[in-house]
XYZ file of C-alpha atoms in Angstrom:
301
model
C 11.194 24.979 30.295
C 7.672 23.556 30.019
C 7.453 19.896 28.957
C 5.527 20.747 25.778
C 8.136 23.237 24.579
C 10.866 20.730 25.393
C 9.052 17.964 23.479
C 8.569 20.084 20.363
C 12.153 21.323 20.394
C 13.408 17.725 20.689
C 11.703 16.971 17.368
C 12.930 20.023 15.482
C 15.282 17.967 13.321
C 12.404 15.717 12.195
C 10.461 18.662 10.784
C 12.116 19.300 7.421
C 11.370 20.783 4.031
C 10.184 17.310 2.937
C 8.380 16.154 6.112
C 5.799 18.204 8.009
C 3.651 15.379 9.420
C 4.906 14.101 12.775
C 4.063 13.649 16.443
C 5.111 16.630 18.559
C 4.088 15.347 22.018
C 3.828 11.647 22.825
C 2.118 11.349 26.179
C 4.149 9.917 29.042
C 7.196 9.734 26.777
C 7.309 13.510 27.023
C 6.138 13.825 30.615
C 2.510 14.516 29.624
C 0.553 11.269 30.172
C -2.602 10.954 28.080
C -1.777 14.015 25.945
C -0.687 13.793 22.308
C -0.036 16.537 19.785
C 0.529 15.954 16.087
C 1.442 18.265 13.241
C -0.103 17.856 9.805
C 1.476 20.536 7.612
C 0.989 23.758 9.581
C -2.069 22.444 11.444
C -2.100 20.670 14.799
C -4.227 17.914 16.240
C -4.461 17.578 20.024
C -5.595 14.150 21.259
C -6.364 13.378 24.890
C -7.037 10.063 26.629
C -8.829 10.561 29.957
C -6.513 13.442 30.737
C -7.172 17.103 31.391
C -4.336 19.140 29.873
C -2.694 21.697 32.155
C -4.376 25.134 31.849
C -1.020 26.701 30.978
C -0.647 24.273 28.091
C -4.140 25.043 26.780
C -3.456 28.777 26.993
C -0.201 28.284 25.124
C -2.007 26.309 22.411
C -4.638 28.997 21.937
C -1.884 31.558 21.452
C -0.357 29.612 18.556
C -0.913 31.157 15.100
C -2.343 28.029 13.488
C -5.447 25.883 13.212
C -5.756 23.420 16.086
C -8.335 20.661 16.484
C -9.027 18.338 19.426
C -9.870 14.630 19.453
C -10.948 12.572 22.456
C -9.306 9.135 22.372
C -11.977 6.598 23.219
C -12.916 3.041 22.315
C -16.587 3.980 22.543
C -16.561 7.263 20.605
C -15.060 7.552 17.131
C -15.994 11.147 16.376
C -14.169 13.578 14.137
C -11.872 16.080 15.860
C -13.490 19.309 17.022
C -12.224 22.804 16.287
C -10.157 24.109 19.202
C -8.541 27.368 18.090
C -7.279 29.243 15.058
C -8.946 29.396 11.644
C -11.324 26.517 10.813
C -9.881 24.143 8.222
C -11.349 23.129 4.862
C -12.571 19.590 4.321
C -9.124 18.416 3.166
C -5.576 19.711 2.914
C -2.163 18.262 2.074
C 0.679 17.251 4.366
C 4.079 15.946 3.365
C 6.167 12.932 4.372
C 9.586 12.425 2.769
C 8.283 14.621 -0.099
C 5.205 12.382 -0.527
C 1.968 14.366 -0.454
C -0.911 12.970 1.613
C -4.480 14.205 1.715
C -5.511 14.904 5.314
C -8.930 15.590 6.794
C -9.942 16.594 10.310
C -13.610 16.224 9.272
C -13.807 12.612 8.074
C -13.964 10.625 11.302
C -11.589 9.209 13.874
C -8.564 8.758 11.558
C -7.130 11.652 9.604
C -5.769 9.956 6.476
C -2.328 8.716 7.471
C -0.863 6.802 10.410
C 2.248 8.687 11.467
C 3.765 5.723 13.327
C 4.292 3.978 9.964
C 6.440 6.779 8.508
C 9.730 4.871 8.785
C 8.183 1.711 7.345
C 6.858 3.585 4.330
C 10.330 4.960 3.718
C 11.804 1.457 4.016
C 9.299 0.204 1.439
C 10.434 2.942 -0.952
C 14.045 1.995 -0.367
C 13.312 -1.709 -0.886
C 11.623 -0.982 -4.214
C 14.455 1.267 -5.347
C 17.011 -1.390 -4.432
C 15.221 -4.102 -6.417
C 13.692 -2.365 -9.426
C 16.820 -2.633 -11.585
C 16.591 -6.434 -11.561
C 12.919 -6.887 -12.534
C 9.558 -5.087 -12.545
C 8.430 -4.701 -8.944
C 4.850 -5.387 -7.875
C 3.601 -4.469 -4.400
C 0.374 -5.576 -2.712
C -0.913 -3.263 0.020
C -3.662 -4.986 2.023
C -5.966 -3.251 4.535
C -4.651 -0.208 2.692
C -6.789 2.578 4.192
C -5.902 5.676 2.097
C -3.056 3.949 0.280
C 0.001 5.691 1.741
C 2.143 2.550 1.458
C 0.997 2.164 -2.156
C 1.931 5.729 -3.038
C 5.332 5.342 -1.378
C 6.021 2.202 -3.416
C 4.714 3.745 -6.647
C 6.925 6.797 -6.198
C 9.894 4.414 -6.145
C 8.784 2.789 -9.393
C 6.621 -0.159 -8.320
C 3.311 -1.221 -9.813
C 0.941 -1.420 -6.872
C -2.265 -3.201 -5.925
C -4.254 -1.415 -3.224
C -6.808 -3.488 -1.349
C -9.438 -2.303 1.139
C -13.034 -3.041 2.146
C -14.030 0.624 1.857
C -14.695 2.274 -1.492
C -14.392 5.791 0.005
C -10.892 4.916 1.246
C -9.952 3.490 -2.153
C -11.153 6.733 -3.750
C -9.051 8.643 -1.203
C -6.069 6.471 -2.155
C -6.560 7.324 -5.835
C -6.554 11.032 -4.961
C -3.279 10.505 -3.095
C -1.825 9.048 -6.286
C -2.975 12.111 -8.206
C -1.552 14.497 -5.596
C 1.836 12.910 -6.303
C 1.542 13.099 -10.103
C 0.991 9.343 -10.313
C -1.629 7.951 -12.669
C -3.949 5.650 -10.669
C -4.968 3.974 -13.934
C -1.470 2.492 -14.098
C -2.102 0.712 -10.792
C -4.702 -1.676 -9.380
C -7.391 -1.047 -6.753
C -9.431 -3.890 -5.275
C -12.449 -3.542 -3.025
C -13.206 -6.379 -0.657
C -11.982 -8.755 2.008
C -8.238 -9.382 2.108
C -8.588 -13.151 2.677
C -10.914 -13.392 -0.326
C -8.526 -11.501 -2.588
C -5.459 -13.430 -1.425
C -7.197 -16.718 -2.233
C -8.193 -15.305 -5.601
C -4.622 -14.195 -6.349
C -3.407 -17.642 -5.256
C -5.742 -19.409 -7.711
C -4.679 -17.010 -10.483
C -1.013 -17.663 -9.750
C -0.497 -13.957 -9.239
C 2.697 -13.132 -7.339
C 4.052 -9.966 -5.723
C 7.564 -8.873 -4.857
C 6.377 -7.225 -1.639
C 3.225 -7.538 0.477
C 2.163 -5.216 3.312
C -0.019 -6.745 6.037
C -1.257 -4.192 8.563
C -4.737 -5.384 9.562
C -7.032 -3.909 12.194
C -6.789 -5.616 15.569
C -10.361 -6.859 15.197
C -12.598 -7.070 12.146
C -15.541 -9.003 10.752
C -15.870 -9.829 7.057
C -19.001 -9.630 4.925
C -19.975 -13.177 5.927
C -19.559 -12.448 9.632
C -16.257 -14.278 10.111
C -14.213 -12.666 12.889
C -10.518 -11.825 12.537
C -8.420 -11.216 15.657
C -4.756 -10.355 15.375
C -3.901 -12.367 18.505
C -5.262 -15.573 16.949
C -5.401 -15.145 13.181
C -2.379 -13.154 11.982
C -0.473 -16.363 11.305
C -3.272 -17.590 9.040
C -3.186 -14.272 7.181
C 0.594 -14.358 6.757
C 0.508 -17.984 5.610
C -2.015 -17.170 2.885
C -0.120 -14.047 1.809
C 3.081 -16.095 1.575
C 1.511 -18.157 -1.228
C 1.266 -14.944 -3.276
C 4.875 -13.918 -2.754
C 7.623 -14.190 -5.337
C 10.744 -16.158 -4.510
C 13.127 -13.621 -2.983
C 10.260 -11.325 -2.064
C 9.376 -9.787 1.288
C 6.426 -9.141 3.572
C 5.962 -6.370 6.103
C 3.786 -7.649 8.963
C 2.496 -5.046 11.425
C 0.135 -4.780 14.353
C -0.503 -2.247 17.108
C -2.343 -4.829 19.233
C -1.435 -4.135 22.854
C -2.494 -7.644 23.951
C 0.183 -9.207 21.752
C 3.843 -8.981 22.734
C 6.703 -8.705 20.237
C 7.771 -12.255 21.156
C 4.255 -13.674 20.720
C 3.879 -11.923 17.375
C 7.141 -13.378 16.098
C 6.222 -16.834 17.399
C 2.901 -16.720 15.559
C 4.635 -15.829 12.298
C 7.355 -18.464 12.694
C 4.735 -21.148 13.335
C 2.823 -20.202 10.191
C 5.684 -19.709 7.706
C 8.496 -21.908 6.313
C 11.676 -22.242 8.329
C 13.702 -20.794 5.461
C 12.408 -17.261 6.039
C 14.392 -14.570 7.813
C 12.688 -12.178 10.234
C 13.833 -8.707 11.146
C 12.142 -6.459 13.715
C 11.610 -2.794 12.906
C 11.499 0.030 15.439
C 9.323 3.040 16.136
C 9.842 6.479 14.590
C 11.934 8.818 16.734
C 8.936 11.031 17.581
C 7.075 8.121 19.232
C 8.703 7.952 22.648
C 5.970 6.664 24.978
C 6.062 2.931 24.238
C 7.089 0.561 21.417
C 3.505 -0.604 20.885
C 3.861 -1.060 17.113
C 5.151 -4.504 16.215
C 6.592 -4.599 12.711
C 8.470 -7.559 11.323
C 10.080 -7.735 7.895
C 10.008 -11.215 6.433
C 12.378 -12.144 3.611
C 11.835 -15.237 1.517
């Protein structure tokens, strides 16, 4: 059996009536280094990193009765995927994760609208909200929110959410994701701007949240030119976010920074936060088999 058929069959149980967005081939984890294949609804995205896929694999892809696009993984180029085979796709379409609808686009740049490696964490956020909402109203702050998938997951469980991002187009995308799920965005909050700025503002206002999601880019520069690097500054971010957290609340701290080990990430958080916190490491979704690059730590106050 070819490695690509084997990889897809291994994930058959993950593709359900409620979830059709997942990774089908995960590079070396499936014996195909530098080659990644993801499903978004009935459409596939092939990503390659300095690898030429086997001709037999490319022929097999072209024979599939679906739309397939190709993206070159590169630090220098951040282009949208290119049409590979099958019918061309419209500007946007919907995919599903644990019955949550997400707007996807293969035409809007390097990222397609949802990060599949956070699927389990989004489900855990929903479960955390469901477990707590009978005791008090639950408020969730989603920083560096991108298209708001964490916010939608929390709102579907009954939380009132605040979605924070520097990009107005992504905030608009997040609002559409609320609408796709029959959620009224006017019942939630959307903030445009720098996360550090908004956390300090919430701190001065005395505004508290039951849960806070911190999943920043590895490197960024704010409007005033100040540089943020996960390896050096995540502790500062977590410390500030902690001041906006309710007693008994939680934070989800994530990074995909390859230069930072799991141990170093935990050490940075422990140095920045009170000793009374508890830390719990999360894992990777079952379809991500190549390496545990995503560090995610749940912090309970």
